PDB file of C-alpha atoms in Angstrom:
ATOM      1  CA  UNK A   1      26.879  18.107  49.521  1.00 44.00           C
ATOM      2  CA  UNK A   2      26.035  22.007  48.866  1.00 46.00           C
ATOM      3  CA  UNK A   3      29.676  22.559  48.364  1.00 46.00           C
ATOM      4  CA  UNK A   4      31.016  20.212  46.155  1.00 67.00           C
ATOM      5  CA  UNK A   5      28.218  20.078  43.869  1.00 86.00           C
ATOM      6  CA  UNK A   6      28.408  21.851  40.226  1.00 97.00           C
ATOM      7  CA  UNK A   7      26.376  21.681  37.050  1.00 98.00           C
ATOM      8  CA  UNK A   8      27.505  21.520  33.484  1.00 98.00           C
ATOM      9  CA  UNK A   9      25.424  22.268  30.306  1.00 98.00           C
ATOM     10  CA  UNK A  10      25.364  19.763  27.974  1.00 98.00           C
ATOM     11  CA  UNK A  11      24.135  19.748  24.541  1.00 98.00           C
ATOM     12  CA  UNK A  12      23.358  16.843  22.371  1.00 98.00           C
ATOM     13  CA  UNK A  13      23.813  18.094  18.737  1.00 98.00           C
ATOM     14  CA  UNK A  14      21.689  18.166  15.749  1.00 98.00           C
ATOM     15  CA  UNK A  15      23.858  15.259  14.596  1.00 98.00           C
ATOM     16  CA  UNK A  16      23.602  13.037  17.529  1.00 98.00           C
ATOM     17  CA  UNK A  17      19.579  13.795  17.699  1.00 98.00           C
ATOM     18  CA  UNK A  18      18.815  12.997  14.036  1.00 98.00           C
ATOM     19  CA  UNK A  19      21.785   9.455  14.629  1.00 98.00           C
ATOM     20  CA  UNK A  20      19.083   9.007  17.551  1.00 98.00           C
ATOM     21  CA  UNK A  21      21.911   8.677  20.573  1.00 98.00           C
ATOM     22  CA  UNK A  22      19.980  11.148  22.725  1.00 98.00           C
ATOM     23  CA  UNK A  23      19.013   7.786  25.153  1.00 98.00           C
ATOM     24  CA  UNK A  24      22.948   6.599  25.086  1.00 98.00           C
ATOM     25  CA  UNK A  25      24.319   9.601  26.004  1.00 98.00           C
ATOM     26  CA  UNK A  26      21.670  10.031  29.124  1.00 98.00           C
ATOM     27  CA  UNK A  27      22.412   6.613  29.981  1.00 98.00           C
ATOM     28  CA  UNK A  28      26.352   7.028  30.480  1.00 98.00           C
ATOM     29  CA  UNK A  29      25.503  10.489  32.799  1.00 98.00           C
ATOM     30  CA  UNK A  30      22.758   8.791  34.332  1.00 98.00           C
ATOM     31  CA  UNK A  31      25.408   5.154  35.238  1.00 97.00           C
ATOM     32  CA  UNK A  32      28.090   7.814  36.309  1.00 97.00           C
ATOM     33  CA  UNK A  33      25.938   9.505  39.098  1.00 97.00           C
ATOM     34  CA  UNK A  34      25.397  12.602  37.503  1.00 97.00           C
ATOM     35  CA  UNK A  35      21.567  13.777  38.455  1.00 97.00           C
ATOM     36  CA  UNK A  36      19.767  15.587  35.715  1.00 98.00           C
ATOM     37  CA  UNK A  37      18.047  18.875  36.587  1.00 98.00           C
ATOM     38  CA  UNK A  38      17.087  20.405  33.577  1.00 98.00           C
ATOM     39  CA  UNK A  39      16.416  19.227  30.076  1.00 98.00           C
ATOM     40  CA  UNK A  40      14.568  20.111  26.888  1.00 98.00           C
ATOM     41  CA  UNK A  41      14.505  19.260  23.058  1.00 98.00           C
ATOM     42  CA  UNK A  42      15.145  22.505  20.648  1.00 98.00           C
ATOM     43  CA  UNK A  43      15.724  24.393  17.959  1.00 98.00           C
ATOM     44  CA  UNK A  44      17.977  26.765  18.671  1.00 97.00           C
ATOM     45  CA  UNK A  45      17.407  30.464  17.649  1.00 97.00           C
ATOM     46  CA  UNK A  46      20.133  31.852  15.547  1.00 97.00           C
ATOM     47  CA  UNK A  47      20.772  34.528  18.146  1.00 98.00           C
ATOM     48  CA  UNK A  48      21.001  32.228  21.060  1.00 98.00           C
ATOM     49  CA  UNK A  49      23.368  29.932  18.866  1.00 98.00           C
ATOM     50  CA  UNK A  50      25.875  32.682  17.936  1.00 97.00           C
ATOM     51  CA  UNK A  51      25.277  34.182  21.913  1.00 97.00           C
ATOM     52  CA  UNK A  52      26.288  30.739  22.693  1.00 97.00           C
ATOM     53  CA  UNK A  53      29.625  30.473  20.671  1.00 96.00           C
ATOM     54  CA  UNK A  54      30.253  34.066  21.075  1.00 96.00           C
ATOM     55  CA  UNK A  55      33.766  33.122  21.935  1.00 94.00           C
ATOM     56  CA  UNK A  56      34.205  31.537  18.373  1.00 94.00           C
ATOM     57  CA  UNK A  57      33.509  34.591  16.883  1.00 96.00           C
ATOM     58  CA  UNK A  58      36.618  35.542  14.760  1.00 96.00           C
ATOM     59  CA  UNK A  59      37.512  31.915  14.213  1.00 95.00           C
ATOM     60  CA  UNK A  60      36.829  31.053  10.849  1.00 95.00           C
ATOM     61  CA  UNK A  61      34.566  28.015  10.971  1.00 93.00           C
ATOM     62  CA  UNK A  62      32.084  29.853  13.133  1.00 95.00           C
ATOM     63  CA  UNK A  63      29.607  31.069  10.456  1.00 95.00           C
ATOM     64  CA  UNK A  64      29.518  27.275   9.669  1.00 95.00           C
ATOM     65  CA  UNK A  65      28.850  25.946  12.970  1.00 95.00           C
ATOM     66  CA  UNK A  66      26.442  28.297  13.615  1.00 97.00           C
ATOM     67  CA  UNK A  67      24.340  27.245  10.684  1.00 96.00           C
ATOM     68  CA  UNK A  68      25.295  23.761  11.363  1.00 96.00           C
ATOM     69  CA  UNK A  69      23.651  24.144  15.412  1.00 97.00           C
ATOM     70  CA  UNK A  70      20.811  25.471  14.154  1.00 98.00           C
ATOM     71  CA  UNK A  71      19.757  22.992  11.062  1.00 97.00           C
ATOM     72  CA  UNK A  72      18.187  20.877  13.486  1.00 98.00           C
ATOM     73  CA  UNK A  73      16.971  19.971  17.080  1.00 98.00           C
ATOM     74  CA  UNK A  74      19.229  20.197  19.720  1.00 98.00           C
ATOM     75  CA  UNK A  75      18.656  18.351  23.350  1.00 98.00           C
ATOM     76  CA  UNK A  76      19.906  20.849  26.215  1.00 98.00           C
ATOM     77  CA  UNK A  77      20.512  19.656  29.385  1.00 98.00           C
ATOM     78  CA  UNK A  78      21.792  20.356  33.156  1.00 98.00           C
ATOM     79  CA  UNK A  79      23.442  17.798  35.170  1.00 98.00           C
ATOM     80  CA  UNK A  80      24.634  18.093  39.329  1.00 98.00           C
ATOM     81  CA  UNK A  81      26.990  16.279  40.651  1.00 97.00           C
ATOM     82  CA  UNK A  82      30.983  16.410  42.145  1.00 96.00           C
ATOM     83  CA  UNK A  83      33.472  17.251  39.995  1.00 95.00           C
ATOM     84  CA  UNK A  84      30.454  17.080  36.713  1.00 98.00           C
ATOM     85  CA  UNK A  85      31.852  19.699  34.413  1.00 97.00           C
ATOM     86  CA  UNK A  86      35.401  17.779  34.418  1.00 97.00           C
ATOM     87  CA  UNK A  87      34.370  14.606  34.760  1.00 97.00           C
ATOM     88  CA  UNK A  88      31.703  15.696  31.942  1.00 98.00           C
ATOM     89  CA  UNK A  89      34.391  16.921  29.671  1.00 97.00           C
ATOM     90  CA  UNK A  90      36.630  13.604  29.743  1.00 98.00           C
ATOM     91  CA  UNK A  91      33.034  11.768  29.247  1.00 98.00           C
ATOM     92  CA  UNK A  92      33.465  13.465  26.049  1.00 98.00           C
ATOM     93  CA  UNK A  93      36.288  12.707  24.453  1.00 97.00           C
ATOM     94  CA  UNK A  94      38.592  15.075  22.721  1.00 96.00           C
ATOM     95  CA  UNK A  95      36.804  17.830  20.554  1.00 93.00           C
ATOM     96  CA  UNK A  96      38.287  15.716  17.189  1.00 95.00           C
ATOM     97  CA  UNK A  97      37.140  12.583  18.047  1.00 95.00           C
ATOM     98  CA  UNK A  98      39.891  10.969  16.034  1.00 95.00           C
ATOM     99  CA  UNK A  99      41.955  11.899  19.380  1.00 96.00           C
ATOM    100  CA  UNK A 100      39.108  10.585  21.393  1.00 96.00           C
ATOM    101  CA  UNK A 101      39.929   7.726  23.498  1.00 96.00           C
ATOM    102  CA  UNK A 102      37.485   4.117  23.474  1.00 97.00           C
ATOM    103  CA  UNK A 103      35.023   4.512  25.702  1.00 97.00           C
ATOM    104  CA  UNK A 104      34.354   8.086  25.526  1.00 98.00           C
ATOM    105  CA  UNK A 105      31.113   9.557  23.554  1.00 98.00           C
ATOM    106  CA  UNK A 106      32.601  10.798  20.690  1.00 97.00           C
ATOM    107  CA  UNK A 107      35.829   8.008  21.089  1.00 97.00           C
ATOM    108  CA  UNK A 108      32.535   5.281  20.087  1.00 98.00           C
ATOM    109  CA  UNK A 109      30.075   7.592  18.359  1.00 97.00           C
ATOM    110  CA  UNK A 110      31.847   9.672  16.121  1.00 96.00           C
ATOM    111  CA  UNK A 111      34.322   9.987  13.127  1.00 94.00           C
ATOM    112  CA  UNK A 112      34.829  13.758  12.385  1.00 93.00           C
ATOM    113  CA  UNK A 113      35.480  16.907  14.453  1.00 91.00           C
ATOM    114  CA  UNK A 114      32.368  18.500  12.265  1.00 90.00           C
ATOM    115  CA  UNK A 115      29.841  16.036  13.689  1.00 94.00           C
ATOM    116  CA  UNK A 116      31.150  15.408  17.438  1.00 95.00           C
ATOM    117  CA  UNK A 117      27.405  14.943  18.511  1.00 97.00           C
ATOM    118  CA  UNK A 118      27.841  17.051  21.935  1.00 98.00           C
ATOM    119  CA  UNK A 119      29.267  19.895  23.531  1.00 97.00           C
ATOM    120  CA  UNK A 120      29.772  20.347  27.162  1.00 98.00           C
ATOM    121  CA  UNK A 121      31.074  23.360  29.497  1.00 97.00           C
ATOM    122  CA  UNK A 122      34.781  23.761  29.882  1.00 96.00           C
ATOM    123  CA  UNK A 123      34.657  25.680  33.006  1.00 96.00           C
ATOM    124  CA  UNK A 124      32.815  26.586  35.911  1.00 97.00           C
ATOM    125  CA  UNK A 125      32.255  30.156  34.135  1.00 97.00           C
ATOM    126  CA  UNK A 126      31.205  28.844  31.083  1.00 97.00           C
ATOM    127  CA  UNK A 127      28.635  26.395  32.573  1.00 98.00           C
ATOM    128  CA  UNK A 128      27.036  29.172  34.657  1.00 98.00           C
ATOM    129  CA  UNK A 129      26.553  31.572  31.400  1.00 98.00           C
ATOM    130  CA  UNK A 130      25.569  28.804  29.084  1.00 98.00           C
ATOM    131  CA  UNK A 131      23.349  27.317  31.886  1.00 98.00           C
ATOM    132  CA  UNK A 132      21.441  30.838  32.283  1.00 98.00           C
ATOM    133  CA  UNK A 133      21.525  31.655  28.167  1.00 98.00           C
ATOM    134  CA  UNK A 134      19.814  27.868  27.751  1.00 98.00           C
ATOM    135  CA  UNK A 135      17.446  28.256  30.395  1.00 98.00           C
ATOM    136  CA  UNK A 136      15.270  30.159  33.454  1.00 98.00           C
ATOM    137  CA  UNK A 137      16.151  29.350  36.829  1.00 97.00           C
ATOM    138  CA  UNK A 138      12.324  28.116  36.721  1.00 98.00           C
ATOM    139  CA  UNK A 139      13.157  25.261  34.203  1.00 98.00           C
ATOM    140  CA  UNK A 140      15.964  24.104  37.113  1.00 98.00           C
ATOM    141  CA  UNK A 141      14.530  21.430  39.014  1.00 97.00           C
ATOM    142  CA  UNK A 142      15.923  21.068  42.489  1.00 94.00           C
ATOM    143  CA  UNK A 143      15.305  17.849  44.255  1.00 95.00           C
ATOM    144  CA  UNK A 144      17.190  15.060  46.067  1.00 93.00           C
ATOM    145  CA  UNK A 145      17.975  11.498  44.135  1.00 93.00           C
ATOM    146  CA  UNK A 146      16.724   8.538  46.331  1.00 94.00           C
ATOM    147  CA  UNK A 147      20.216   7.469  45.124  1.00 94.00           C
ATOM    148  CA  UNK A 148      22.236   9.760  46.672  1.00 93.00           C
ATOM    149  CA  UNK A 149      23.582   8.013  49.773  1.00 93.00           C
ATOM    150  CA  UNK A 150      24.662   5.193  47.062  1.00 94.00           C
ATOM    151  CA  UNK A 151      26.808   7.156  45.160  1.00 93.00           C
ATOM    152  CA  UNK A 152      28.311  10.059  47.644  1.00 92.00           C
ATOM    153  CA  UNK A 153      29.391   9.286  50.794  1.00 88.00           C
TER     154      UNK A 153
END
């Protein structure tokens, strides 16, 4: 399983921690598969919020978001499994979640692109940096799901 296995960071937003989904959106990672590894409730440090978004940096809501990320608590997390940061991503939705299909996190929980509750890595590379900027290799927990045989082959 060494090889196929990825994690993803995923961040519950201030939004979606004060409209109290944090147990939904564990719930449809958790009935996917996905294992969690790492996870804690914070507030986010200016510096760590702009490190984060660095690559928003000359767009011209990023000031905004920035402030936005860091008016309240924010639940980080880590999930393993195959294919998690794509599969992740169309878990998701579409960043506006007016494009968001039904079933999708921000498809059911959301109404504007401003308050899309989560974020989640687009890429191998960006899981890797955000997963190391978010937290120590201690805070990784490796360990083996007694449901592993029942969802991988």
């Amino acid at each position: 399983m060494a090889a196929i296995t990825e994690r993803t960071f995923i961040a519950i937003k201030p939004d979606g921690v004060q409209r109290r989904l944090v147990g939904e959106i564990i719930r449809r990672f958790e009935r996917k598969g996905f294992k969690l590894v790492a996870m804690k409730l914070t507030h986010a440090s200016e510096d760590l919020l702009r490190e984060h978004y660095i690559d928003l940096k000359e767009r011209p809501f990023y000031a905004g978001l920035v402030q936005y990320m860091h008016s309240g608590p924010v639940v980080a997390m880590v999930w393993e499994g195959l294919n998690v940061i794509k599969t992740g991503r169309v878990m998701l939705g579409e960043t506006n979640p007016m494009d968001s299909k039904p079933g999708t996190i921000r498809g059911d929980l959301c109404v504007q692109v401003g308050r899309n509750i989560i974020h989640g890595s687009d890429s191998l590379e960006s899981a890797e940096a955000e997963i190391n900027l978010w937290f120590t290799p201690e805070e990784l927990v490796d360990y083996r799901s007694c449901a592993h045989e029942w969802i991988y082959e």
